[in-house]
Short mmCIF file of C-alpha atoms and ligand atoms in Angstrom, two decimals:
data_model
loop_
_atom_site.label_atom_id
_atom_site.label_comp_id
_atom_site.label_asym_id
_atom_site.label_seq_id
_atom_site.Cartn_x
_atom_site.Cartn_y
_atom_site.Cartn_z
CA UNK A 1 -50.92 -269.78 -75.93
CA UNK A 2 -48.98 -269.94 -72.84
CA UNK A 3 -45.44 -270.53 -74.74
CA UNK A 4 -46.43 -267.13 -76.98
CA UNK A 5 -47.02 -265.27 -73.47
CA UNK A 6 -43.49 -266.51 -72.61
CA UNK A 7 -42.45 -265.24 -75.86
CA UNK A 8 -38.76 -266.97 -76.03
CA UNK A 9 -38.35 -268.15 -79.42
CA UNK A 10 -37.82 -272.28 -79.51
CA UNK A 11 -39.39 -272.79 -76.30
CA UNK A 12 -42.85 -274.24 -75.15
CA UNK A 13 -44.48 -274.05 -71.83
CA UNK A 14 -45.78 -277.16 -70.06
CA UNK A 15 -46.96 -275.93 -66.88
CA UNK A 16 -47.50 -272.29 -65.10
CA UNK A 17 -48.47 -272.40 -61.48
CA UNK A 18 -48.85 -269.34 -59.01
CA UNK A 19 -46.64 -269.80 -56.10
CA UNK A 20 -47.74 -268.65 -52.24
CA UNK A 21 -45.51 -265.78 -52.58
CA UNK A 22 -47.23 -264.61 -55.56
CA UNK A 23 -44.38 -265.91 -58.00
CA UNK A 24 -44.64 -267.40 -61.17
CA UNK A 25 -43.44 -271.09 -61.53
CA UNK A 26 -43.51 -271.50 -65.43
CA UNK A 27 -42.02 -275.42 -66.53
CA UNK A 28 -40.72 -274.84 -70.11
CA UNK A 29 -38.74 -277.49 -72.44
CA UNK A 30 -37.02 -276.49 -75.69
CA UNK A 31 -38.75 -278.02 -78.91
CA UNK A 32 -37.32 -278.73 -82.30
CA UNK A 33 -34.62 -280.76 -83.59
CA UNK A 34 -31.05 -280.49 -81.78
CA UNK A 35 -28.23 -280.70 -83.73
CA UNK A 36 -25.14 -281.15 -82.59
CA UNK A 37 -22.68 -277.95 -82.13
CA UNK A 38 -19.63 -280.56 -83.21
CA UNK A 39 -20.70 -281.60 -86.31
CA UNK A 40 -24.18 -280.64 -86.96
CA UNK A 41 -26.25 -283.78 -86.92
CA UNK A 42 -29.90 -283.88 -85.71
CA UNK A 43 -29.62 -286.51 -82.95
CA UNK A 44 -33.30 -288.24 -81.24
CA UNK A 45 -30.43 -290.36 -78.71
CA UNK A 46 -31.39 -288.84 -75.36
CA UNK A 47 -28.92 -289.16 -73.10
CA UNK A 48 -30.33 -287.94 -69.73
CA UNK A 49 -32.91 -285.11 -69.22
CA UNK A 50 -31.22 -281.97 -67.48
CA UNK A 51 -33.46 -278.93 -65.27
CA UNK A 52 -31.91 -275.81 -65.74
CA UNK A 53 -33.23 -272.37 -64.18
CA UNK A 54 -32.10 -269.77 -65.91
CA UNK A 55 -33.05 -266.06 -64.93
CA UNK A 56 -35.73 -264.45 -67.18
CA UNK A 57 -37.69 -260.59 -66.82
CA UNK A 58 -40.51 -260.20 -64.88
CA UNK A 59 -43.78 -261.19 -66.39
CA UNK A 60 -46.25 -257.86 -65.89
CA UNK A 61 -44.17 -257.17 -63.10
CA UNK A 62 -43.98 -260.37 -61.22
CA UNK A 63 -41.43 -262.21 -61.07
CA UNK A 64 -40.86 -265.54 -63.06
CA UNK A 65 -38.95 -268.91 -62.04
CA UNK A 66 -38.25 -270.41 -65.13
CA UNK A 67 -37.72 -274.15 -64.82
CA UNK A 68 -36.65 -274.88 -68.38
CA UNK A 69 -36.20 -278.83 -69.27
CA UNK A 70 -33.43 -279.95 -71.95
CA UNK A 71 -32.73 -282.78 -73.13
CA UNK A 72 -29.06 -284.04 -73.02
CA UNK A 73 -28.26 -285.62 -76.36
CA UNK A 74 -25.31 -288.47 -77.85
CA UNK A 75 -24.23 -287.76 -80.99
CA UNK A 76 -25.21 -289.91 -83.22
CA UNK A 77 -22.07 -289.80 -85.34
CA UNK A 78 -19.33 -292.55 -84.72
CA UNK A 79 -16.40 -290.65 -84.84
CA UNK A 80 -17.57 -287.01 -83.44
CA UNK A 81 -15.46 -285.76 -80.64
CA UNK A 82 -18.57 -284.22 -79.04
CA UNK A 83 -20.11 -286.82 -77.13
CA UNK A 84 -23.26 -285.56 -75.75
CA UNK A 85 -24.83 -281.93 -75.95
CA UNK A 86 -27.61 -280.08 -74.50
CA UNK A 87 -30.53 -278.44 -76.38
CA UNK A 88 -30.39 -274.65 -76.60
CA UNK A 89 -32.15 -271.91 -78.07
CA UNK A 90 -31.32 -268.54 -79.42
CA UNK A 91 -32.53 -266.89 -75.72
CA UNK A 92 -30.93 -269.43 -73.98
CA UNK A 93 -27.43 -271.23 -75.48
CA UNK A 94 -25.84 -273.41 -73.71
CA UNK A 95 -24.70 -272.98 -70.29
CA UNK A 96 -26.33 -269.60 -69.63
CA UNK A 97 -27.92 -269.01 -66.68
CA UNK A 98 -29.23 -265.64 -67.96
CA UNK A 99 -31.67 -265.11 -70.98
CA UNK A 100 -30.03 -263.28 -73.36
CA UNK A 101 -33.37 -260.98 -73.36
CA UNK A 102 -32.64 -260.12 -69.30
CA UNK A 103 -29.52 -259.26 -70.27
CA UNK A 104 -30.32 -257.14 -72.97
CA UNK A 105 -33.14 -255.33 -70.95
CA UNK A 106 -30.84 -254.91 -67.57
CA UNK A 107 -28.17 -253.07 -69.89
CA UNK A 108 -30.98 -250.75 -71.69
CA UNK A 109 -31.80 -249.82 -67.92
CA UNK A 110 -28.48 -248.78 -67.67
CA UNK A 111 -27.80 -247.37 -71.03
CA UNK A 112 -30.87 -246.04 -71.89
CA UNK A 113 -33.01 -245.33 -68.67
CA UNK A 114 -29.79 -244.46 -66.58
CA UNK A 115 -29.96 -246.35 -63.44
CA UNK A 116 -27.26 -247.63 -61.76
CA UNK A 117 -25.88 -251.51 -62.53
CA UNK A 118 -26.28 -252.07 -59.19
CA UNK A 119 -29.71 -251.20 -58.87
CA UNK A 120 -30.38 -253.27 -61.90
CA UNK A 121 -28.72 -256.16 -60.57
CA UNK A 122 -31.11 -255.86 -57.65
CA UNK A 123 -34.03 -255.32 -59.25
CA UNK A 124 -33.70 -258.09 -62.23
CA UNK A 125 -32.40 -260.56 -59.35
CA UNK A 126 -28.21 -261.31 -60.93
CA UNK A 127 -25.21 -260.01 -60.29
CA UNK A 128 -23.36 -256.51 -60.76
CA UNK A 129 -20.80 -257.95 -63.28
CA UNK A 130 -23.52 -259.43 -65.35
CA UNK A 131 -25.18 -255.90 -65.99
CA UNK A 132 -22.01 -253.61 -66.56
CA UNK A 133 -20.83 -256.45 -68.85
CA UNK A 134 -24.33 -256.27 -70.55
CA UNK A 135 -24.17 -252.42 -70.50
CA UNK A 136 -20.66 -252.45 -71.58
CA UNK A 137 -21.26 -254.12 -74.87
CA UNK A 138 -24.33 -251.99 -75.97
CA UNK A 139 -22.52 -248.54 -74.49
CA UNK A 140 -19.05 -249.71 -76.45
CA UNK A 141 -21.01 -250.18 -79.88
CA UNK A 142 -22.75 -247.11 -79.57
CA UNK A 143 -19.50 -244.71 -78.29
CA UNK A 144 -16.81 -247.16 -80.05
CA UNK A 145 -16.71 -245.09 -83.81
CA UNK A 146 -14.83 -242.14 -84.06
CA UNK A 147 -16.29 -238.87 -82.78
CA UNK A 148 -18.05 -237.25 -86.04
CA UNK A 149 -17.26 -234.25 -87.22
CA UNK A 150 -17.89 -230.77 -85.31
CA UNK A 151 -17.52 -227.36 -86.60
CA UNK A 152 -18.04 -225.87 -82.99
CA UNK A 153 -16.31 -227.70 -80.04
CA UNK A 154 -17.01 -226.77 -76.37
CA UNK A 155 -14.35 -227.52 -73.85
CA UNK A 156 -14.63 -227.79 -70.01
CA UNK A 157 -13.45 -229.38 -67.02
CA UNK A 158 -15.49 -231.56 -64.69
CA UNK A 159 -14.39 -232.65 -61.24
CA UNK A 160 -14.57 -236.33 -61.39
CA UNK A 161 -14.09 -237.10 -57.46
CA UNK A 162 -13.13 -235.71 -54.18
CA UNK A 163 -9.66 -234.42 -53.53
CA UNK A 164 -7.69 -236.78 -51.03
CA UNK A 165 -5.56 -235.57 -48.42
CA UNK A 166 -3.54 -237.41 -46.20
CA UNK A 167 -1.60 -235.56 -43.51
CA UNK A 168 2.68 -236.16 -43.38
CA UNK A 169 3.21 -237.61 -40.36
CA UNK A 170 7.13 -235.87 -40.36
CA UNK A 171 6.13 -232.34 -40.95
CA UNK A 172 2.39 -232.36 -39.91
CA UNK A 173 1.16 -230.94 -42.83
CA UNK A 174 -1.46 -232.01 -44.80
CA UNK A 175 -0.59 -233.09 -48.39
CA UNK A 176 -2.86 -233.40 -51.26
CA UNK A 177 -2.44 -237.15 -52.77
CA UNK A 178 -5.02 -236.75 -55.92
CA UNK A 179 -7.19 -234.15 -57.06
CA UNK A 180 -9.19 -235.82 -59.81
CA UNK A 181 -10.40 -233.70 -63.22
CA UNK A 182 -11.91 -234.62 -66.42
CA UNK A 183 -12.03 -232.63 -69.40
CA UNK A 184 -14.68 -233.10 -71.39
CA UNK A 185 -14.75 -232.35 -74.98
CA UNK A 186 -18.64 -231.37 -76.56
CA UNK A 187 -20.58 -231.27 -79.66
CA UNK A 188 -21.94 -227.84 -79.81
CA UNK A 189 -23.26 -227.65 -83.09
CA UNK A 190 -24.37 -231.00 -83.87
CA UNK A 191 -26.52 -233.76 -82.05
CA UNK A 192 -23.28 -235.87 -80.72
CA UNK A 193 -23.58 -234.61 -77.19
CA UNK A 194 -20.50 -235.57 -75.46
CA UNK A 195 -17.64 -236.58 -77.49
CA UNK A 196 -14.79 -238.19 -75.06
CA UNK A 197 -12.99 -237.09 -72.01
CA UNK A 198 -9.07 -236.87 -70.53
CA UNK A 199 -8.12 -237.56 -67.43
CA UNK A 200 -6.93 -234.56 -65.26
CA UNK A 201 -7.17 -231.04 -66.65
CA UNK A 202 -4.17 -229.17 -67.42
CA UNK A 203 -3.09 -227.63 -71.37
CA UNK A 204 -1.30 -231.23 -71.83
CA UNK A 205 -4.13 -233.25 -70.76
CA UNK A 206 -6.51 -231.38 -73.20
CA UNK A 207 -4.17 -231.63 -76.45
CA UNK A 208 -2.95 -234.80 -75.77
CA UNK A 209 -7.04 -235.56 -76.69
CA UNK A 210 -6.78 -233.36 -79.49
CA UNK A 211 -3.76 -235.01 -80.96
CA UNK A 212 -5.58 -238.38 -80.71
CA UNK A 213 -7.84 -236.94 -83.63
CA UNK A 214 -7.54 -237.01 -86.83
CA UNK A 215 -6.02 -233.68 -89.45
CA UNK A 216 -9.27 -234.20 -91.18
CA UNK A 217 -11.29 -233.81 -87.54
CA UNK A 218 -9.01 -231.33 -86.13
CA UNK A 219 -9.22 -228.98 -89.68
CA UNK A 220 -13.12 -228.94 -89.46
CA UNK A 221 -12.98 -227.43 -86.06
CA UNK A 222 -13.65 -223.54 -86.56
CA UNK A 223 -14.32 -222.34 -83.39
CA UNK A 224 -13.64 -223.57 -79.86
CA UNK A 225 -15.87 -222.29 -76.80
CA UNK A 226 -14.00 -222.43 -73.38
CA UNK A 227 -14.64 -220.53 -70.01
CA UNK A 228 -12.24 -217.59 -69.59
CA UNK A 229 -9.32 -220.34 -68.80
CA UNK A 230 -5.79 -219.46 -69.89
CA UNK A 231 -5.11 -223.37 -69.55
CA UNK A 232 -7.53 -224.44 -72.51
CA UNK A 233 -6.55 -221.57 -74.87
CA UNK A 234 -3.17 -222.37 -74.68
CA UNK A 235 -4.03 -226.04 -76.02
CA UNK A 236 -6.52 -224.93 -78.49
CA UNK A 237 -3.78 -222.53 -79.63
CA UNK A 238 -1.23 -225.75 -80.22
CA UNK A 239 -3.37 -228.29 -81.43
CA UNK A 240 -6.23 -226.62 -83.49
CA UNK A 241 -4.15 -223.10 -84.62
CA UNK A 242 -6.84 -222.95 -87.52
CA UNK A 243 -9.91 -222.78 -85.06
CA UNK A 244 -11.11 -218.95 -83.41
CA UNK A 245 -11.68 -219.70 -79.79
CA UNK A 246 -14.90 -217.46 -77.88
CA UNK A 247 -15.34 -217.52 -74.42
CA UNK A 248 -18.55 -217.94 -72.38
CA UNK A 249 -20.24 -214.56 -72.60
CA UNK A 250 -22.04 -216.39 -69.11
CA UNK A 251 -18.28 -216.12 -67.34
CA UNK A 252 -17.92 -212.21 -68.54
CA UNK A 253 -20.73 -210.78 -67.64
CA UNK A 254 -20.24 -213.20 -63.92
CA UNK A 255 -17.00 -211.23 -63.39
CA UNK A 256 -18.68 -207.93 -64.20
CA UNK A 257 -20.96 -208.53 -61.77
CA UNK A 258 -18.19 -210.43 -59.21
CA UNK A 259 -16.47 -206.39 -59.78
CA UNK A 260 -19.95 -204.72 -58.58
CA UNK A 261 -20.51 -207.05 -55.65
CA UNK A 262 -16.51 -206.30 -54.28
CA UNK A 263 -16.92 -202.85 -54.82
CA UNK A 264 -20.19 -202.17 -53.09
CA UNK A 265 -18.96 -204.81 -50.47
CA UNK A 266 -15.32 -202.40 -50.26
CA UNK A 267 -17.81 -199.12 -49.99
CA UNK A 268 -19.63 -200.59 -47.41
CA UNK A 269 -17.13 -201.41 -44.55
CA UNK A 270 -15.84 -197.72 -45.95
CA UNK A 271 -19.29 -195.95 -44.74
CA UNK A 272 -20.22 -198.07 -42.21
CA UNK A 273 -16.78 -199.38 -40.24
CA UNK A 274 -18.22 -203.21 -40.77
CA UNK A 275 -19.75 -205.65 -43.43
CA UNK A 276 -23.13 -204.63 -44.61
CA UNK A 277 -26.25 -205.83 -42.92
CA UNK A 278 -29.77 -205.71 -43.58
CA UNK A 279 -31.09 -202.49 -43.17
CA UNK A 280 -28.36 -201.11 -45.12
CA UNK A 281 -29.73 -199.09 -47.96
CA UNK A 282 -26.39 -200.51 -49.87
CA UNK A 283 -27.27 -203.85 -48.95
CA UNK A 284 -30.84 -203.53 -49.49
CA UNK A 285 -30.63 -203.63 -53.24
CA UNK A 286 -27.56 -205.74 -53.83
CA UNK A 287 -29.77 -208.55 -55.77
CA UNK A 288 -30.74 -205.57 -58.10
CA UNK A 289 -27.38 -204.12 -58.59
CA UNK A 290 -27.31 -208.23 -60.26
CA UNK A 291 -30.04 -207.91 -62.37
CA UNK A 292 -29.91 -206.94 -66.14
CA UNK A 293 -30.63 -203.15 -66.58
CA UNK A 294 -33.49 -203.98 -68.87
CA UNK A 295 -34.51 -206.40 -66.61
CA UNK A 296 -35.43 -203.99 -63.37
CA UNK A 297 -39.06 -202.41 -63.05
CA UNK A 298 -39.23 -198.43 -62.84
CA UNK A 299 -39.46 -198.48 -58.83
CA UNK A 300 -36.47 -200.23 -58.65
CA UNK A 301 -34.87 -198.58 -60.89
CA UNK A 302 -35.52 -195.42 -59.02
CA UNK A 303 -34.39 -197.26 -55.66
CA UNK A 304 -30.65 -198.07 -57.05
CA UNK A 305 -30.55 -194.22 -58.58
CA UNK A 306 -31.94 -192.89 -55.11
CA UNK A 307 -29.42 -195.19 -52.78
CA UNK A 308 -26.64 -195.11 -55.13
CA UNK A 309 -26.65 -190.74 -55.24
CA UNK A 310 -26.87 -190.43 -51.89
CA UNK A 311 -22.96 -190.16 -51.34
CA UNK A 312 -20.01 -190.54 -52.26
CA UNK A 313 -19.58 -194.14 -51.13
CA UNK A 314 -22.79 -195.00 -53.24
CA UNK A 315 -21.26 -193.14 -56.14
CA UNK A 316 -18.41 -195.42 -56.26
CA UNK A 317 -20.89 -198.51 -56.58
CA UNK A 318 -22.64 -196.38 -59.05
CA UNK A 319 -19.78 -195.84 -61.08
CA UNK A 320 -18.95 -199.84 -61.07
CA UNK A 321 -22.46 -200.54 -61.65
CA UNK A 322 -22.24 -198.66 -65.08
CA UNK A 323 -19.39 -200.30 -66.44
CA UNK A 324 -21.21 -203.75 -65.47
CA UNK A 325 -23.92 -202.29 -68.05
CA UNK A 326 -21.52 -200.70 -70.40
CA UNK A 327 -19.48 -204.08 -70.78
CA UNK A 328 -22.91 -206.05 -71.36
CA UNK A 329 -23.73 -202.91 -74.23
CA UNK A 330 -20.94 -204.41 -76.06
CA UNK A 331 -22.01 -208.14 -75.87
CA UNK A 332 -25.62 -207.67 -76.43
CA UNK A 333 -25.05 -206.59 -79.76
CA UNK A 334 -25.20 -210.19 -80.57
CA UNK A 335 -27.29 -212.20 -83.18
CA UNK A 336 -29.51 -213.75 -80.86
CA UNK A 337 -31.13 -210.53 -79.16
CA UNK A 338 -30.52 -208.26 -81.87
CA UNK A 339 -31.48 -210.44 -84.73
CA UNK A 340 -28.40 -209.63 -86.86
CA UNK A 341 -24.96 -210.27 -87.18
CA UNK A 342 -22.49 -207.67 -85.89
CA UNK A 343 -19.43 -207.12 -87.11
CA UNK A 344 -16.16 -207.01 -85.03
CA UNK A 345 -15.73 -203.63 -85.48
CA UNK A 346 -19.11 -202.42 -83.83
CA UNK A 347 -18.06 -204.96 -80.78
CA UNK A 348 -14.90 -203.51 -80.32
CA UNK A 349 -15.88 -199.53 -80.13
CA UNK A 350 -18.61 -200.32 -77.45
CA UNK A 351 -15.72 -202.28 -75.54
CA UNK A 352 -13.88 -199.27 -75.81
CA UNK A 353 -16.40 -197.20 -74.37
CA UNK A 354 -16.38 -199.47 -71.60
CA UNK A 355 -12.47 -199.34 -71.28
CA UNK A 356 -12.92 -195.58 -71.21
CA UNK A 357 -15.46 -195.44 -68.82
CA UNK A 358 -13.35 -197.58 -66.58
CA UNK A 359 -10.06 -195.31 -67.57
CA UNK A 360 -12.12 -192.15 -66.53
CA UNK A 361 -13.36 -194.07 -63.13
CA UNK A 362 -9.69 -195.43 -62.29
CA UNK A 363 -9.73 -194.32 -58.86
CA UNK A 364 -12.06 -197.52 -58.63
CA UNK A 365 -9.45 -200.27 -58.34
CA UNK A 366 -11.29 -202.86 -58.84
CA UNK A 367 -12.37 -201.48 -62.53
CA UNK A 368 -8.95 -201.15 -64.08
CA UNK A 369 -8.39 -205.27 -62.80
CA UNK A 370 -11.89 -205.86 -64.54
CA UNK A 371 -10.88 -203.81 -67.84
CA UNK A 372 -7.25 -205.73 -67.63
CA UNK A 373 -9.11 -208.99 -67.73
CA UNK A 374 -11.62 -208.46 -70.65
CA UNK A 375 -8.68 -206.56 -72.36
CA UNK A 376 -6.83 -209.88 -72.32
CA UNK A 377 -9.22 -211.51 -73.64
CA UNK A 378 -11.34 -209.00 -76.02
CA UNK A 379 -10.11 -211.38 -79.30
CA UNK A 380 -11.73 -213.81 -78.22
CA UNK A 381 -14.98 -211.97 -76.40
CA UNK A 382 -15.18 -210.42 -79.89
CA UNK A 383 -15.46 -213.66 -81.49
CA UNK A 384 -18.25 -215.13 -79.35
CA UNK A 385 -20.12 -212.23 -80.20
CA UNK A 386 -19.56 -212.47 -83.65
CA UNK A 387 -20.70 -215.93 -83.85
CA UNK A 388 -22.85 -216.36 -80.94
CA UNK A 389 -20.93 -219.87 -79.77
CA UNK A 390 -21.17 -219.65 -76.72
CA UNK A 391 -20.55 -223.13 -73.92
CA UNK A 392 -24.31 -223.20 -72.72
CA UNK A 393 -24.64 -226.92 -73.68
CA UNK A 394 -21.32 -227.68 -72.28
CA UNK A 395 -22.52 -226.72 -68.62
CA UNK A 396 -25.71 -228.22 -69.37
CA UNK A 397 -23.99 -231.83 -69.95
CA UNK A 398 -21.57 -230.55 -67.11
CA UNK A 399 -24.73 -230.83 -64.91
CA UNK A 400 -25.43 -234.35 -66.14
CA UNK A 401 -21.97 -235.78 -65.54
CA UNK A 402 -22.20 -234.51 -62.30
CA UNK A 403 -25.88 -236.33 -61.75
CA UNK A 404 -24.29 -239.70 -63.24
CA UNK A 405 -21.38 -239.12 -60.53
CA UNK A 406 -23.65 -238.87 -57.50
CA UNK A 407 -26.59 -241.68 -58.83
CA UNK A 408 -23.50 -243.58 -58.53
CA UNK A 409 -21.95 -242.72 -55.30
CA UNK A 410 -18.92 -241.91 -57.20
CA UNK A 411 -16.65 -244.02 -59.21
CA UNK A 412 -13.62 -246.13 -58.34
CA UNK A 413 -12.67 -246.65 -62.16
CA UNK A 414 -12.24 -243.89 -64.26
CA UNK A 415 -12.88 -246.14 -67.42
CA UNK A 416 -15.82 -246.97 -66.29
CA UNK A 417 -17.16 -243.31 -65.18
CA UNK A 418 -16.49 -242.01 -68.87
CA UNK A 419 -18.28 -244.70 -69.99
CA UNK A 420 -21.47 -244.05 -67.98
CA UNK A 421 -20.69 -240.14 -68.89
CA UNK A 422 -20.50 -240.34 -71.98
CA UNK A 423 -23.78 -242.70 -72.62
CA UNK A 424 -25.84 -240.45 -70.69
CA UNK A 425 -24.43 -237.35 -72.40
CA UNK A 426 -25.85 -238.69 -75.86
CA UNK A 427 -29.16 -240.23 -74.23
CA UNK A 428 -31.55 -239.56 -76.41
CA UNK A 429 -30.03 -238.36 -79.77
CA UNK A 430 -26.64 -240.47 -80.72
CA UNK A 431 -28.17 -243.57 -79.20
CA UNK A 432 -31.44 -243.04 -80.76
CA UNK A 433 -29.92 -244.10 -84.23
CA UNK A 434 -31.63 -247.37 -85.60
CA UNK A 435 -30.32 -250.15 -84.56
CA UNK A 436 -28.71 -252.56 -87.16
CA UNK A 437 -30.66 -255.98 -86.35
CA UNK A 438 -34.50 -255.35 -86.60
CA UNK A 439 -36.82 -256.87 -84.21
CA UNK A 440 -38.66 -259.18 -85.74
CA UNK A 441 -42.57 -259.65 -84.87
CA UNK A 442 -44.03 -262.86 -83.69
CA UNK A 443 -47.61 -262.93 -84.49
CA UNK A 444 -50.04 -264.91 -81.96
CA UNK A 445 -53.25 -266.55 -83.64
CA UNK A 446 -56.41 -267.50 -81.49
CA UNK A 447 -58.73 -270.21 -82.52
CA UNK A 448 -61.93 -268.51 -82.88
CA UNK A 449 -64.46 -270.53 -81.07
CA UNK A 450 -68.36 -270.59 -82.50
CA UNK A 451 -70.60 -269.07 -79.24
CA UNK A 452 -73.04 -271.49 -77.62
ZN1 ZN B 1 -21.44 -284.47 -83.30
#
């Protein structure tokens, strides 16, 4: 009963004692014929009898010193170059000093629960370069195939460490040695999650990825989403000319809002002589000047109308305020808050309302920049709201490469940090896949003993 508690496959206990420091001392030998790893015959010829400890997981959360006796064997063939073995089971082959199950379990922890190989390594009692190694091999089986297929593709750039500076000891100035990107390629229309990462961030970084794919890959591609980055959509452009790129709707609408903030911020020091303060009717409503129009309750409402007509310095945030709205008409003509598809026509004529408005308004610098930008980049505004692709789940993952970064106090090796990226970018749905050795069950039978 005790050696199905243990549960290692080959092995029987002998002995279990509780220790004074409430560990478990558990004597174990291997059972069943040994045959030798030369030439395969069963030898009885014991040779000397060998106490090995090998490190096991806890048992119930205690911890377990596993005193496991082999025997050391002579080969009972004449003419064997072997000599003597040891007796080994599957959990334990010769000269381990780690079940295979601990190792198993310490790189799950990794792989699967996301803690950190070091805090593994302390917690299951062995050494750093035992668990990565452990979480190498699962992480590498489940990342190693070719990224599958993705009709939409999400593209950003992740900071992978601090910049370093170092300061020139001829000239005195400080000079940056290494400013350290990723970019990260995504999934965003199937279940893949994250599908690899380049090192640094500029248009050759990104297509030198893209070139590592296959025609097949790169042809199924048919739209790309990137932030409003001239740097991407110049590789997308070289690499995948088939694919329509859309930009985050999230970064447009941020820049409206960016062209509010500047211009109330510009009307401000024009009123008052200095930067706004509270008690400023201007400043008093500058988190509702952020809010969606649909969004603010009728006494606010009336607030920004009341503040904003007061003069002509309000007027000018008005005005700004408007095309903010206007710009965010034209995107929310989308599928998912209208319910139907537009088409690119409809998207374009409530841009160029907003183009007029800003046209009409053009004694409001900061307007005609804002109308320059989304002008640039109306194609491809058009076509995320045409097909509603939009880099949501990139920023999400974003978030979680970030998380992986700071669990581990930062990297040293790159390799290594797309690694752990990557596996915790597909926790939970690539990883999830069945697995292509099934557990078998081992099942324990009691004696049933008559009462009395
Ligand atoms: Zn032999």
């Amino acid at each position: 009963m005790a050696s199905a508690l243990l549960g290692i496959e080959g092995v029987t206990v002998t002995e279990a004692e509780e220790e004074a420091d409430g560990r478990l001392s558990v004597w174990a030998r291997i059972t069943g014929p040994a045959a030798c790893p030369g030439c395969a015959t069963i030898s009885e010829r014991v040779h000397e009898w060998v106490v090995t400890r090998p490190r096991d997981v806890r048992y119930g959360g205690r911890e377990i010193c596993l005193f496991l006796v082999k025997r050391r064997l002579e080969c009972a063939e004449e003419d064997c170059p072997q000599g003597t073995f040891t007796e080994w089971a599957p959990q334990v082959p010769p000269r381990c000093a780690i079940t295979r199950r601990l190792l198993e379990h310490a790189g799950n922890e990794v792989a699967g629960r996301g803690i950190t190989p070091a805090e593994s390594a302390r917690h299951n009692g062995i050494s750093w370069p035992s668990v990565h190694g452990a979480f190498a091999g699962q992480a590498d089986e489940i990342l190693g195939d070719e990224p599958g297929q993705v009709s939409h593709l999400g593209i950003d750039e992740h900071r992978r460490g601090r910049p370093r500076w170092r300061r020139d000891t001829d000239t005195g100035e400080t000079v940056q040695l290494a400013d350290r990107w990723h970019t990260c390629f995504y999934d965003l229309s199937g279940n893949q999650g994250m599908l690899g990462q380049a090192e640094g961030r500029t248009s050759d970084d990104a297509s030198y990825w893209l070139a590592g794919a296959t025609p097949a890959w790169r042809d199924a591609v048919r739209v790309v989403a990137i932030d409003m980055c001239t740097i991407y959509l110049s590789a997308v452009r070289r690499m995948l000319p088939r694919a329509q790129v859309a930009v985050d709707l999230f970064h447009v609408v941020q820049l409206a809002v960016k062209a509010v903030g500047d211009v109330r911020r510009r009307a401000i020091r024009e009123k008052y002589g200095r930067r706004g303060k509270a008690g400023d009717p201007e400043y008093g409503i500058k988190h509702l000047l952020e809010q969606n129009l649909e969004n603010l309750s009728p006494d606010n409402f009336a607030k920004i109308i009341e503040t904003l007509d007061s003069d002509r310095h309000g007027q000018q945030i008005a005005l700004a305020w408007i095309a903010k709205e206007k710009l965010r008409d034209a995107l929310n003509i989308r599928a998912r808050i209208t319910g139907s598809t537009p088409c690119g026509r409809q998207v374009r004529g409530r841009l160029f309302a907003f183009y007029d408005w800003c046209a009409q308004n053009e004694r409001v610098t900061e307007l005609i920049v804002l109308a320059g930008t989304i002008s640039r980049w109306e194609d491809q505004i058009v076509t995320a709201v045409i097909t509603g692709v939009t880099n949501a789940r990139s920023e999400s993952l974003n978030r979680i490469a970030k998380l992986e970064a700071r669990h581990a106090y930062g990297f040293r090796n790159p390799a290594n940090q797309r690694r752990r990226v990557r596996i915790a970018c597909t926790r939970g749905t690539r990883r999830n896949k069945p697995s292509p050795t099934a557990k078998t069950t081992h099942i324990v039978t009691m004696q049933q003993h008559a009462p009395g």
